[in-house]
mmCIF file of C-alpha atoms in Angstrom:
data_model
loop_
_atom_site.group_PDB
_atom_site.id
_atom_site.type_symbol
_atom_site.label_atom_id
_atom_site.label_comp_id
_atom_site.label_asym_id
_atom_site.label_seq_id
_atom_site.Cartn_x
_atom_site.Cartn_y
_atom_site.Cartn_z
ATOM 1 C CA MET A 1 26.797 75.462 105.426
ATOM 2 C CA THR A 2 29.600 75.393 102.933
ATOM 3 C CA SER A 3 29.617 77.111 99.622
ATOM 4 C CA ASP A 4 30.629 75.323 96.456
ATOM 5 C CA ALA A 5 31.586 78.558 94.735
ATOM 6 C CA PRO A 6 35.149 78.430 93.382
ATOM 7 C CA ARG A 7 37.706 80.377 95.359
ATOM 8 C CA PRO A 8 39.439 83.248 93.591
ATOM 9 C CA PRO A 9 42.991 82.397 92.498
ATOM 10 C CA PRO A 10 45.721 83.702 94.847
ATOM 11 C CA ARG A 11 47.238 87.003 93.863
ATOM 12 C CA ARG A 12 50.601 86.499 92.251
ATOM 13 C CA ARG A 13 53.357 88.442 93.986
ATOM 14 C CA PHE A 14 55.387 90.730 91.829
ATOM 15 C CA PHE A 15 58.725 89.200 90.776
ATOM 16 C CA GLY A 16 57.858 85.812 92.226
ATOM 17 C CA ALA A 17 58.798 85.611 95.914
ATOM 18 C CA PHE A 18 59.546 89.322 96.273
ATOM 19 C CA GLY A 19 56.907 91.422 98.010
ATOM 20 C CA ARG A 20 56.623 95.150 98.359
ATOM 21 C CA ARG A 21 58.833 95.272 101.446
ATOM 22 C CA GLU A 22 61.528 93.108 99.857
ATOM 23 C CA LEU A 23 61.542 95.202 96.693
ATOM 24 C CA LYS A 24 61.809 98.397 98.704
ATOM 25 C CA GLY A 25 64.758 97.029 100.674
ATOM 26 C CA LEU A 26 66.443 95.800 97.492
ATOM 27 C CA PHE A 27 65.955 99.180 95.837
ATOM 28 C CA TRP A 28 67.670 101.056 98.673
ATOM 29 C CA GLN A 29 70.552 98.575 98.762
ATOM 30 C CA VAL A 30 71.125 98.916 95.027
ATOM 31 C CA LEU A 31 70.910 102.694 95.333
ATOM 32 C CA VAL A 32 73.488 102.860 98.139
ATOM 33 C CA VAL A 33 75.886 100.529 96.328
ATOM 34 C CA GLY A 34 75.478 102.531 93.133
ATOM 35 C CA ILE A 35 76.233 105.807 94.914
ATOM 36 C CA ALA A 36 79.305 104.283 96.556
ATOM 37 C CA VAL A 37 80.592 102.964 93.220
ATOM 38 C CA ALA A 38 79.965 106.338 91.576
ATOM 39 C CA VAL A 39 81.872 108.178 94.321
ATOM 40 C CA VAL A 40 84.833 105.790 94.069
ATOM 41 C CA ALA A 41 84.856 106.076 90.271
ATOM 42 C CA PHE A 42 84.774 109.894 90.456
ATOM 43 C CA LEU A 43 87.616 110.021 92.976
ATOM 44 C CA TRP A 44 89.692 107.586 90.923
ATOM 45 C CA SER A 45 89.113 109.518 87.690
ATOM 46 C CA ASN A 46 89.882 112.823 89.389
ATOM 47 C CA THR A 47 93.087 111.430 90.926
ATOM 48 C CA VAL A 48 94.318 109.971 87.629
ATOM 49 C CA THR A 49 93.583 113.243 85.811
ATOM 50 C CA ASN A 50 95.451 115.349 88.383
ATOM 51 C CA LEU A 51 98.435 113.000 88.402
ATOM 52 C CA SER A 52 98.605 113.056 84.607
ATOM 53 C CA ALA A 53 98.450 116.856 84.586
ATOM 54 C CA ARG A 54 101.429 116.989 86.977
ATOM 55 C CA ARG A 55 103.278 114.266 85.063
ATOM 56 C CA ILE A 56 103.417 111.970 88.075
ATOM 57 C CA THR A 57 103.641 108.312 87.175
ATOM 58 C CA THR A 58 101.486 105.794 88.997
ATOM 59 C CA GLY A 59 101.964 102.148 89.794
ATOM 60 C CA PHE A 60 104.176 100.014 92.009
ATOM 61 C CA ALA A 61 107.144 99.698 89.665
ATOM 62 C CA PHE A 62 109.194 101.811 92.087
ATOM 63 C CA LEU A 63 109.263 98.876 94.531
ATOM 64 C CA GLY A 64 111.912 97.220 92.362
ATOM 65 C CA ARG A 65 114.306 100.181 92.522
ATOM 66 C CA GLU A 66 117.177 100.551 94.979
ATOM 67 C CA ALA A 67 115.942 102.119 98.223
ATOM 68 C CA GLY A 68 119.117 103.880 99.331
ATOM 69 C CA MET A 69 117.661 104.565 102.787
ATOM 70 C CA PRO A 70 119.364 103.395 105.994
ATOM 71 C CA ILE A 71 117.414 101.385 108.575
ATOM 72 C CA ALA A 72 119.228 101.490 111.881
ATOM 73 C CA ASP A 73 117.262 98.878 113.829
ATOM 74 C CA SER A 74 115.960 95.995 111.762
ATOM 75 C CA LEU A 75 114.928 92.471 112.658
ATOM 76 C CA LEU A 76 115.821 91.243 109.166
ATOM 77 C CA ALA A 77 119.096 91.728 107.318
ATOM 78 C CA TYR A 78 118.966 94.949 105.315
ATOM 79 C CA SER A 79 121.288 97.106 103.230
ATOM 80 C CA PRO A 80 120.601 100.492 101.558
ATOM 81 C CA ARG A 81 121.292 98.710 98.260
ATOM 82 C CA ASP A 82 118.178 96.596 98.708
ATOM 83 C CA THR A 83 114.933 97.444 96.951
ATOM 84 C CA TYR A 84 112.023 99.461 98.267
ATOM 85 C CA LEU A 85 110.023 96.238 98.419
ATOM 86 C CA TRP A 86 112.486 94.647 100.849
ATOM 87 C CA ALA A 87 112.550 97.881 102.852
ATOM 88 C CA PHE A 88 108.763 97.599 103.225
ATOM 89 C CA VAL A 89 109.135 93.961 104.309
ATOM 90 C CA VAL A 90 111.669 95.045 106.946
ATOM 91 C CA GLY A 91 109.242 97.740 108.098
ATOM 92 C CA VAL A 92 106.424 95.208 108.408
ATOM 93 C CA ALA A 93 108.717 92.921 110.441
ATOM 94 C CA ASN A 94 109.578 95.836 112.749
ATOM 95 C CA THR A 95 105.878 96.609 113.201
ATOM 96 C CA LEU A 96 105.084 92.971 114.006
ATOM 97 C CA ARG A 97 108.054 92.888 116.358
ATOM 98 C CA VAL A 98 106.420 95.641 118.397
ATOM 99 C CA ALA A 99 102.818 94.430 118.066
ATOM 100 C CA VAL A 100 103.278 90.747 118.927
ATOM 101 C CA ILE A 101 105.613 91.259 121.897
ATOM 102 C CA GLY A 102 103.538 94.230 123.064
ATOM 103 C CA ILE A 103 100.310 92.200 123.012
ATOM 104 C CA VAL A 104 101.859 89.387 125.059
ATOM 105 C CA LEU A 105 103.411 91.705 127.664
ATOM 106 C CA ALA A 106 100.351 93.966 127.899
ATOM 107 C CA THR A 107 98.111 90.933 128.440
ATOM 108 C CA ILE A 108 100.280 89.584 131.251
ATOM 109 C CA LEU A 109 100.729 92.966 132.963
ATOM 110 C CA GLY A 110 97.086 93.977 132.509
ATOM 111 C CA THR A 111 95.835 90.685 133.929
ATOM 112 C CA LEU A 112 98.046 91.013 137.004
ATOM 113 C CA ILE A 113 96.930 94.597 137.611
ATOM 114 C CA GLY A 114 93.266 93.733 137.020
ATOM 115 C CA VAL A 115 93.432 90.939 139.580
ATOM 116 C CA SER A 116 95.325 93.231 141.971
ATOM 117 C CA ARG A 117 92.491 95.765 141.831
ATOM 118 C CA LEU A 118 90.237 93.132 143.434
ATOM 119 C CA SER A 119 92.810 92.112 146.028
ATOM 120 C CA ALA A 120 91.874 92.091 149.699
ATOM 121 C CA ASN A 121 95.154 93.922 150.372
ATOM 122 C CA TRP A 122 94.142 97.595 150.574
ATOM 123 C CA LEU A 123 97.572 98.961 149.577
ATOM 124 C CA LEU A 124 97.907 96.658 146.571
ATOM 125 C CA SER A 125 94.417 97.431 145.275
ATOM 126 C CA ARG A 126 94.952 101.213 145.702
ATOM 127 C CA LEU A 127 98.287 101.115 143.864
ATOM 128 C CA ALA A 128 96.665 99.188 141.004
ATOM 129 C CA ALA A 129 93.837 101.752 140.865
ATOM 130 C CA VAL A 130 96.319 104.639 140.733
ATOM 131 C CA TYR A 131 98.217 102.894 137.933
ATOM 132 C CA VAL A 132 95.072 102.425 135.873
ATOM 133 C CA GLU A 133 93.622 105.891 136.384
ATOM 134 C CA THR A 134 96.939 107.652 135.773
ATOM 135 C CA LEU A 135 98.022 105.901 132.594
ATOM 136 C CA ARG A 136 94.576 105.875 131.005
ATOM 137 C CA ASP A 137 94.244 109.650 131.346
ATOM 138 C CA ILE A 138 97.619 110.608 129.839
ATOM 139 C CA PRO A 139 97.801 110.647 126.011
ATOM 140 C CA LEU A 140 99.894 107.852 124.582
ATOM 141 C CA LEU A 141 102.071 110.219 122.544
ATOM 142 C CA LEU A 142 103.109 112.080 125.703
ATOM 143 C CA GLN A 143 103.964 108.815 127.426
ATOM 144 C CA LEU A 144 105.967 107.738 124.394
ATOM 145 C CA LEU A 145 107.961 110.973 124.372
ATOM 146 C CA PHE A 146 108.495 110.689 128.147
ATOM 147 C CA TRP A 147 110.025 107.225 127.900
ATOM 148 C CA TYR A 148 112.154 108.221 124.918
ATOM 149 C CA VAL A 149 113.545 111.296 126.693
ATOM 150 C CA LEU A 150 114.170 109.135 129.752
ATOM 151 C CA MET A 151 116.132 106.657 127.641
ATOM 152 C CA GLN A 152 118.251 109.458 126.207
ATOM 153 C CA ALA A 153 119.027 110.673 129.739
ATOM 154 C CA LEU A 154 120.585 107.346 130.732
ATOM 155 C CA PRO A 155 124.381 107.179 131.150
ATOM 156 C CA ALA A 156 126.715 106.413 128.262
ATOM 157 C CA ALA A 157 127.829 102.888 127.417
ATOM 158 C CA ARG A 158 130.991 103.082 129.556
ATOM 159 C CA ALA A 159 128.920 103.992 132.631
ATOM 160 C CA ALA A 160 125.950 101.746 131.809
ATOM 161 C CA TRP A 161 123.764 100.460 134.599
ATOM 162 C CA ARG A 162 124.104 96.746 135.302
ATOM 163 C CA PRO A 163 121.003 95.616 137.252
ATOM 164 C CA VAL A 164 121.850 91.931 136.645
ATOM 165 C CA GLU A 165 125.042 90.276 135.510
ATOM 166 C CA GLY A 166 125.188 90.389 131.720
ATOM 167 C CA VAL A 167 122.385 92.976 131.395
ATOM 168 C CA PHE A 168 123.260 96.594 130.572
ATOM 169 C CA LEU A 169 121.048 99.688 130.389
ATOM 170 C CA SER A 170 122.404 102.862 128.805
ATOM 171 C CA ASN A 171 121.511 105.504 126.241
ATOM 172 C CA ARG A 172 122.351 102.847 123.623
ATOM 173 C CA GLY A 173 119.346 100.832 124.795
ATOM 174 C CA LEU A 174 118.871 97.605 126.715
ATOM 175 C CA ILE A 175 121.550 94.971 126.053
ATOM 176 C CA LEU A 176 120.768 91.365 127.001
ATOM 177 C CA PRO A 177 122.512 87.989 126.678
ATOM 178 C CA ALA A 178 121.277 86.051 123.663
ATOM 179 C CA ILE A 179 121.448 82.647 122.011
ATOM 180 C CA PRO A 180 122.604 82.983 118.381
ATOM 181 C CA PHE A 181 119.926 81.626 116.073
ATOM 182 C CA GLY A 182 120.627 80.078 112.692
ATOM 183 C CA PRO A 183 118.945 77.499 110.440
ATOM 184 C CA PRO A 184 119.743 74.524 112.752
ATOM 185 C CA GLN A 185 118.288 76.312 115.779
ATOM 186 C CA LEU A 186 115.204 77.241 113.784
ATOM 187 C CA VAL A 187 114.703 73.588 112.808
ATOM 188 C CA VAL A 188 114.774 72.564 116.483
ATOM 189 C CA LEU A 189 112.378 75.381 117.374
ATOM 190 C CA GLY A 190 110.035 74.334 114.572
ATOM 191 C CA THR A 191 110.139 70.754 115.885
ATOM 192 C CA ALA A 192 109.113 72.005 119.329
ATOM 193 C CA VAL A 193 106.206 73.976 117.848
ATOM 194 C CA LEU A 194 105.102 70.917 115.868
ATOM 195 C CA GLY A 195 105.353 68.825 119.032
ATOM 196 C CA CYS A 196 103.075 71.296 120.856
ATOM 197 C CA ALA A 197 100.509 71.048 118.062
ATOM 198 C CA VAL A 198 100.570 67.249 118.088
ATOM 199 C CA PHE A 199 100.320 67.195 121.890
ATOM 200 C CA TYR A 200 97.240 69.435 121.698
ATOM 201 C CA VAL A 201 95.542 66.901 119.399
ATOM 202 C CA VAL A 202 96.625 63.962 121.577
ATOM 203 C CA ARG A 203 95.363 65.666 124.717
ATOM 204 C CA ARG A 204 91.942 66.259 123.175
ATOM 205 C CA TRP A 205 91.824 62.593 122.205
ATOM 206 C CA LEU A 206 92.720 61.531 125.761
ATOM 207 C CA VAL A 207 89.992 63.758 127.193
ATOM 208 C CA ALA A 208 87.477 62.305 124.731
ATOM 209 C CA GLN A 209 88.469 58.765 125.749
ATOM 210 C CA GLN A 210 88.071 59.642 129.432
ATOM 211 C CA MET A 211 84.619 61.113 128.800
ATOM 212 C CA ARG A 212 83.685 57.885 127.012
ATOM 213 C CA ASP A 213 84.781 55.283 129.571
ATOM 214 C CA GLY A 214 85.579 57.344 132.696
ATOM 215 C CA LYS A 215 89.178 56.143 132.917
ATOM 216 C CA PRO A 216 91.708 58.964 133.415
ATOM 217 C CA ARG A 217 94.745 58.855 131.144
ATOM 218 C CA PRO A 218 97.841 60.898 132.029
ATOM 219 C CA ALA A 219 98.931 63.372 129.372
ATOM 220 C CA TRP A 220 102.323 64.313 130.791
ATOM 221 C CA PRO A 221 104.258 61.425 129.145
ATOM 222 C CA PHE A 222 103.132 62.651 125.733
ATOM 223 C CA ALA A 223 104.091 66.209 126.674
ATOM 224 C CA VAL A 224 107.587 65.134 127.712
ATOM 225 C CA ALA A 225 108.042 63.024 124.579
ATOM 226 C CA LEU A 226 106.710 65.540 122.036
ATOM 227 C CA VAL A 227 107.721 68.917 123.500
ATOM 228 C CA ILE A 228 111.027 68.044 125.223
ATOM 229 C CA ALA A 229 112.446 64.707 124.081
ATOM 230 C CA LEU A 230 111.739 65.084 120.344
ATOM 231 C CA PRO A 231 113.359 68.552 119.978
ATOM 232 C CA ALA A 232 116.288 67.380 122.109
ATOM 233 C CA LEU A 233 116.759 64.359 119.829
ATOM 234 C CA VAL A 234 116.664 66.568 116.722
ATOM 235 C CA SER A 235 119.173 68.921 118.339
ATOM 236 C CA VAL A 236 121.582 66.041 119.058
ATOM 237 C CA LEU A 237 121.227 64.569 115.565
ATOM 238 C CA LEU A 238 121.912 67.955 113.922
ATOM 239 C CA GLY A 239 124.709 68.790 116.337
ATOM 240 C CA VAL A 240 123.160 72.143 117.230
ATOM 241 C CA SER A 241 125.225 74.336 119.538
ATOM 242 C CA TRP A 242 123.236 76.148 122.219
ATOM 243 C CA ARG A 243 125.654 78.717 123.557
ATOM 244 C CA ILE A 244 124.855 81.997 125.273
ATOM 245 C CA GLU A 245 126.441 85.075 123.743
ATOM 246 C CA TRP A 246 127.261 87.591 126.476
ATOM 247 C CA PRO A 247 127.483 91.289 125.605
ATOM 248 C CA GLN A 248 130.860 92.983 126.120
ATOM 249 C CA LEU A 249 131.903 96.608 126.062
ATOM 250 C CA ARG A 250 134.284 97.339 123.184
ATOM 251 C CA GLY A 251 135.291 100.966 122.822
ATOM 252 C CA PHE A 252 132.200 103.151 122.982
ATOM 253 C CA ASN A 253 129.610 100.443 122.326
ATOM 254 C CA PHE A 254 128.648 96.855 123.145
ATOM 255 C CA VAL A 255 129.273 93.837 120.954
ATOM 256 C CA GLY A 256 127.475 90.524 121.172
ATOM 257 C CA GLY A 257 124.190 89.769 122.857
ATOM 258 C CA LEU A 258 120.816 91.215 121.979
ATOM 259 C CA THR A 259 120.453 94.999 121.746
ATOM 260 C CA LEU A 260 117.073 96.671 122.097
ATOM 261 C CA ALA A 261 117.508 100.148 120.624
ATOM 262 C CA PRO A 262 116.289 103.136 122.703
ATOM 263 C CA GLU A 263 113.548 103.892 120.166
ATOM 264 C CA TYR A 264 112.224 100.343 120.188
ATOM 265 C CA PHE A 265 112.513 99.979 123.963
ATOM 266 C CA ALA A 266 110.711 103.287 124.622
ATOM 267 C CA LEU A 267 107.946 102.415 122.152
ATOM 268 C CA LEU A 268 107.456 98.970 123.668
ATOM 269 C CA ILE A 269 107.288 100.294 127.247
ATOM 270 C CA ALA A 270 104.806 103.039 126.314
ATOM 271 C CA LEU A 271 102.499 100.699 124.398
ATOM 272 C CA VAL A 272 102.598 97.977 127.049
ATOM 273 C CA THR A 273 101.968 100.251 130.048
ATOM 274 C CA TYR A 274 99.257 102.274 128.296
ATOM 275 C CA THR A 275 97.356 99.288 126.899
ATOM 276 C CA SER A 276 97.718 97.249 130.095
ATOM 277 C CA ALA A 277 95.773 99.914 131.983
ATOM 278 C CA PHE A 278 92.753 99.307 129.736
ATOM 279 C CA ILE A 279 93.215 95.543 129.831
ATOM 280 C CA ALA A 280 93.272 95.697 133.638
ATOM 281 C CA GLU A 281 89.803 97.255 133.675
ATOM 282 C CA ILE A 282 88.547 94.634 131.226
ATOM 283 C CA VAL A 283 89.892 91.835 133.431
ATOM 284 C CA ARG A 284 88.450 93.425 136.566
ATOM 285 C CA SER A 285 84.979 93.806 135.045
ATOM 286 C CA GLY A 286 85.130 90.260 133.654
ATOM 287 C CA ILE A 287 85.952 88.796 137.058
ATOM 288 C CA GLN A 288 83.193 90.818 138.720
ATOM 289 C CA SER A 289 80.690 89.518 136.143
ATOM 290 C CA VAL A 290 81.020 85.986 137.547
ATOM 291 C CA PRO A 291 78.088 85.334 139.909
ATOM 292 C CA ARG A 292 78.866 85.676 143.592
ATOM 293 C CA GLY A 293 77.635 82.141 144.174
ATOM 294 C CA GLN A 294 80.701 80.773 142.375
ATOM 295 C CA TRP A 295 82.951 82.523 144.880
ATOM 296 C CA ASP A 296 80.860 81.335 147.840
ATOM 297 C CA ALA A 297 80.857 77.735 146.619
ATOM 298 C CA ALA A 298 84.631 77.758 146.135
ATOM 299 C CA ASN A 299 85.150 79.292 149.571
ATOM 300 C CA ALA A 300 82.873 76.687 151.109
ATOM 301 C CA LEU A 301 85.067 73.960 149.611
ATOM 302 C CA GLY A 302 88.125 75.571 151.212
ATOM 303 C CA LEU A 303 89.918 76.245 147.924
ATOM 304 C CA ARG A 304 92.873 78.592 147.835
ATOM 305 C CA ARG A 305 92.202 81.992 146.272
ATOM 306 C CA SER A 306 94.867 81.512 143.603
ATOM 307 C CA PHE A 307 93.413 78.115 142.614
ATOM 308 C CA MET A 308 89.919 79.586 142.673
ATOM 309 C CA LEU A 309 90.878 82.397 140.289
ATOM 310 C CA ARG A 310 92.846 80.157 137.943
ATOM 311 C CA GLN A 311 90.461 77.207 137.677
ATOM 312 C CA ILE A 312 86.979 78.575 138.417
ATOM 313 C CA ILE A 313 86.639 82.348 138.067
ATOM 314 C CA LEU A 314 88.907 83.259 135.143
ATOM 315 C CA PRO A 315 87.634 80.510 132.781
ATOM 316 C CA GLN A 316 84.112 81.876 133.230
ATOM 317 C CA ALA A 317 85.242 85.498 133.036
ATOM 318 C CA LEU A 318 86.985 84.899 129.699
ATOM 319 C CA ARG A 319 83.608 84.947 127.950
ATOM 320 C CA VAL A 320 83.256 88.580 129.001
ATOM 321 C CA ILE A 321 86.929 89.496 128.706
ATOM 322 C CA VAL A 322 87.808 88.255 125.208
ATOM 323 C CA PRO A 323 85.569 90.488 122.995
ATOM 324 C CA PRO A 324 86.766 93.864 124.404
ATOM 325 C CA MET A 325 90.304 92.492 124.659
ATOM 326 C CA THR A 326 90.283 92.141 120.872
ATOM 327 C CA SER A 327 89.745 95.883 120.542
ATOM 328 C CA GLN A 328 92.730 96.578 122.784
ATOM 329 C CA TYR A 329 94.956 94.303 120.713
ATOM 330 C CA LEU A 330 93.890 96.169 117.588
ATOM 331 C CA ASN A 331 94.494 99.519 119.301
ATOM 332 C CA LEU A 332 97.995 98.502 120.355
ATOM 333 C CA THR A 333 98.833 97.407 116.824
ATOM 334 C CA LYS A 334 97.542 100.615 115.273
ATOM 335 C CA ASN A 335 99.097 102.810 117.956
ATOM 336 C CA SER A 336 102.496 101.399 117.032
ATOM 337 C CA SER A 337 102.396 103.827 114.088
ATOM 338 C CA LEU A 338 103.282 106.572 116.595
ATOM 339 C CA ALA A 339 106.817 105.189 116.378
ATOM 340 C CA VAL A 340 107.492 107.792 113.686
ATOM 341 C CA ALA A 341 107.492 110.431 116.450
ATOM 342 C CA ILE A 342 110.669 109.013 118.035
ATOM 343 C CA GLY A 343 112.423 107.736 114.929
ATOM 344 C CA TYR A 344 111.730 104.014 115.179
ATOM 345 C CA GLN A 345 111.553 102.780 111.599
ATOM 346 C CA ASP A 346 108.404 100.762 111.307
ATOM 347 C CA VAL A 347 106.326 100.387 108.161
ATOM 348 C CA VAL A 348 104.863 103.909 108.526
ATOM 349 C CA SER A 349 108.265 105.554 108.870
ATOM 350 C CA ILE A 350 109.696 103.633 105.915
ATOM 351 C CA ALA A 351 106.630 104.457 103.809
ATOM 352 C CA ASN A 352 107.043 108.162 104.625
ATOM 353 C CA THR A 353 110.678 108.067 103.547
ATOM 354 C CA THR A 354 109.713 106.220 100.365
ATOM 355 C CA LEU A 355 107.013 108.786 99.673
ATOM 356 C CA ASN A 356 109.493 111.666 99.971
ATOM 357 C CA GLN A 357 112.075 109.964 97.761
ATOM 358 C CA THR A 358 109.806 108.703 94.992
ATOM 359 C CA GLY A 359 106.757 110.962 95.141
ATOM 360 C CA GLN A 360 104.480 107.890 95.045
ATOM 361 C CA ALA A 361 102.171 109.169 97.775
ATOM 362 C CA ILE A 362 99.066 107.197 96.898
ATOM 363 C CA GLU A 363 100.919 103.916 96.518
ATOM 364 C CA ALA A 364 102.859 104.364 99.780
ATOM 365 C CA ILE A 365 99.726 105.207 101.760
ATOM 366 C CA ALA A 366 97.875 102.301 100.132
ATOM 367 C CA LEU A 367 100.629 99.937 101.260
ATOM 368 C CA ILE A 368 100.386 101.226 104.842
ATOM 369 C CA MET A 369 96.615 100.752 104.809
ATOM 370 C CA ALA A 370 96.932 97.251 103.373
ATOM 371 C CA VAL A 371 99.496 96.221 106.001
ATOM 372 C CA PHE A 372 97.459 97.407 108.986
ATOM 373 C CA LEU A 373 94.233 96.055 107.509
ATOM 374 C CA THR A 374 95.819 92.622 107.053
ATOM 375 C CA ILE A 375 97.270 92.557 110.572
ATOM 376 C CA SER A 376 94.008 93.760 112.121
ATOM 377 C CA LEU A 377 91.931 91.190 110.239
ATOM 378 C CA GLY A 378 94.347 88.463 111.312
ATOM 379 C CA ILE A 379 94.043 89.453 114.987
ATOM 380 C CA SER A 380 90.250 89.694 114.721
ATOM 381 C CA PHE A 381 89.996 86.301 113.031
ATOM 382 C CA PHE A 382 92.103 84.600 115.707
ATOM 383 C CA MET A 383 90.267 86.255 118.614
ATOM 384 C CA ASN A 384 86.839 85.479 117.125
ATOM 385 C CA TRP A 385 87.903 81.858 116.686
ATOM 386 C CA TYR A 386 89.089 81.704 120.297
ATOM 387 C CA ASN A 387 85.938 83.430 121.541
ATOM 388 C CA ALA A 388 83.800 80.865 119.712
ATOM 389 C CA ARG A 389 85.753 78.018 121.332
ATOM 390 C CA ILE A 390 85.180 79.242 124.879
ATOM 391 C CA ALA A 391 81.562 80.285 124.365
ATOM 392 C CA LEU A 392 78.938 78.592 126.479
ATOM 393 C CA VAL A 393 77.036 75.873 124.618
ATOM 394 C CA GLU A 394 73.378 75.982 125.595
ATOM 395 C CA ARG A 395 71.289 72.840 125.544
#
């Protein structure tokens, strides 16, 4: 039996769609943000008051003044007559010079050691384990000082070691043959990079066409045309000279070639060896996360172990390897700031010198923080993008 009595009107929720739980959550969020803003405002007001009392000017106007500081090892052209702003740019370039090359070398070395830890060769796997356990347990600063002292103990330039023809190792650093780079060479290199990008797009299109009609289409002619033939044609049209500049001993030092200063070389070795030990464990755990059935199926097909690792195991392990690998890349980049301990002039060292010369402590530290924050966010963005590309797509 149904009742014809009118139903009571629904209770209207306070503030429209917001209920008690939503309002409570909103209240705490507003409270936390308000406290954070109040703390920042207090610190800013206190800092400005103290600086005014000590008659210390604030702002970044000092970046336009002449730096007057020497930078011994710089990737970019620099003179003490340049401004503090250009000195900071040189410092950022020196930091990136360590971080980018260090990430590439640490990834290669760490991957090789991680795979070696799972090798069936008992001696190889034990040596890889000793490498990992030893380097992970020694502080990075001690390793950095060890390599720097070792570089200083090398013979002088006249008695430099020559492991390979044209390569010299002495207390002046590592001297290598080099190809002089100028604007024409950079144009050819940019053409090669553009060719690689176009080939990537073409290859994806060829794969899509094959998935559509089942007909395989070779990609190597496009690779030869875009990556090799096109840069070679540009090089011939511009008349670019590709000559190798060999280092030669003149007096007490070397001229020509590429010189890696002892400070830079020691820093690079320490960062690469230390970080590769952690990367090796990441690679090892990623490979072991692949189900055993994948190994058994590959063995049943008679595949070689190298082919199995390269084409079957590692592509699946990347989904486990990439996220923690991002943290190691960030650690290597931030650990490069230890360069100040051995005198390599990266952005931290140059900022410290600027701070002592100008007294602009807050501005110099803010610039350091901004540089490392920008680099770290760039690495994180790229690795997150790559991780999303290789993620498994569930149906």
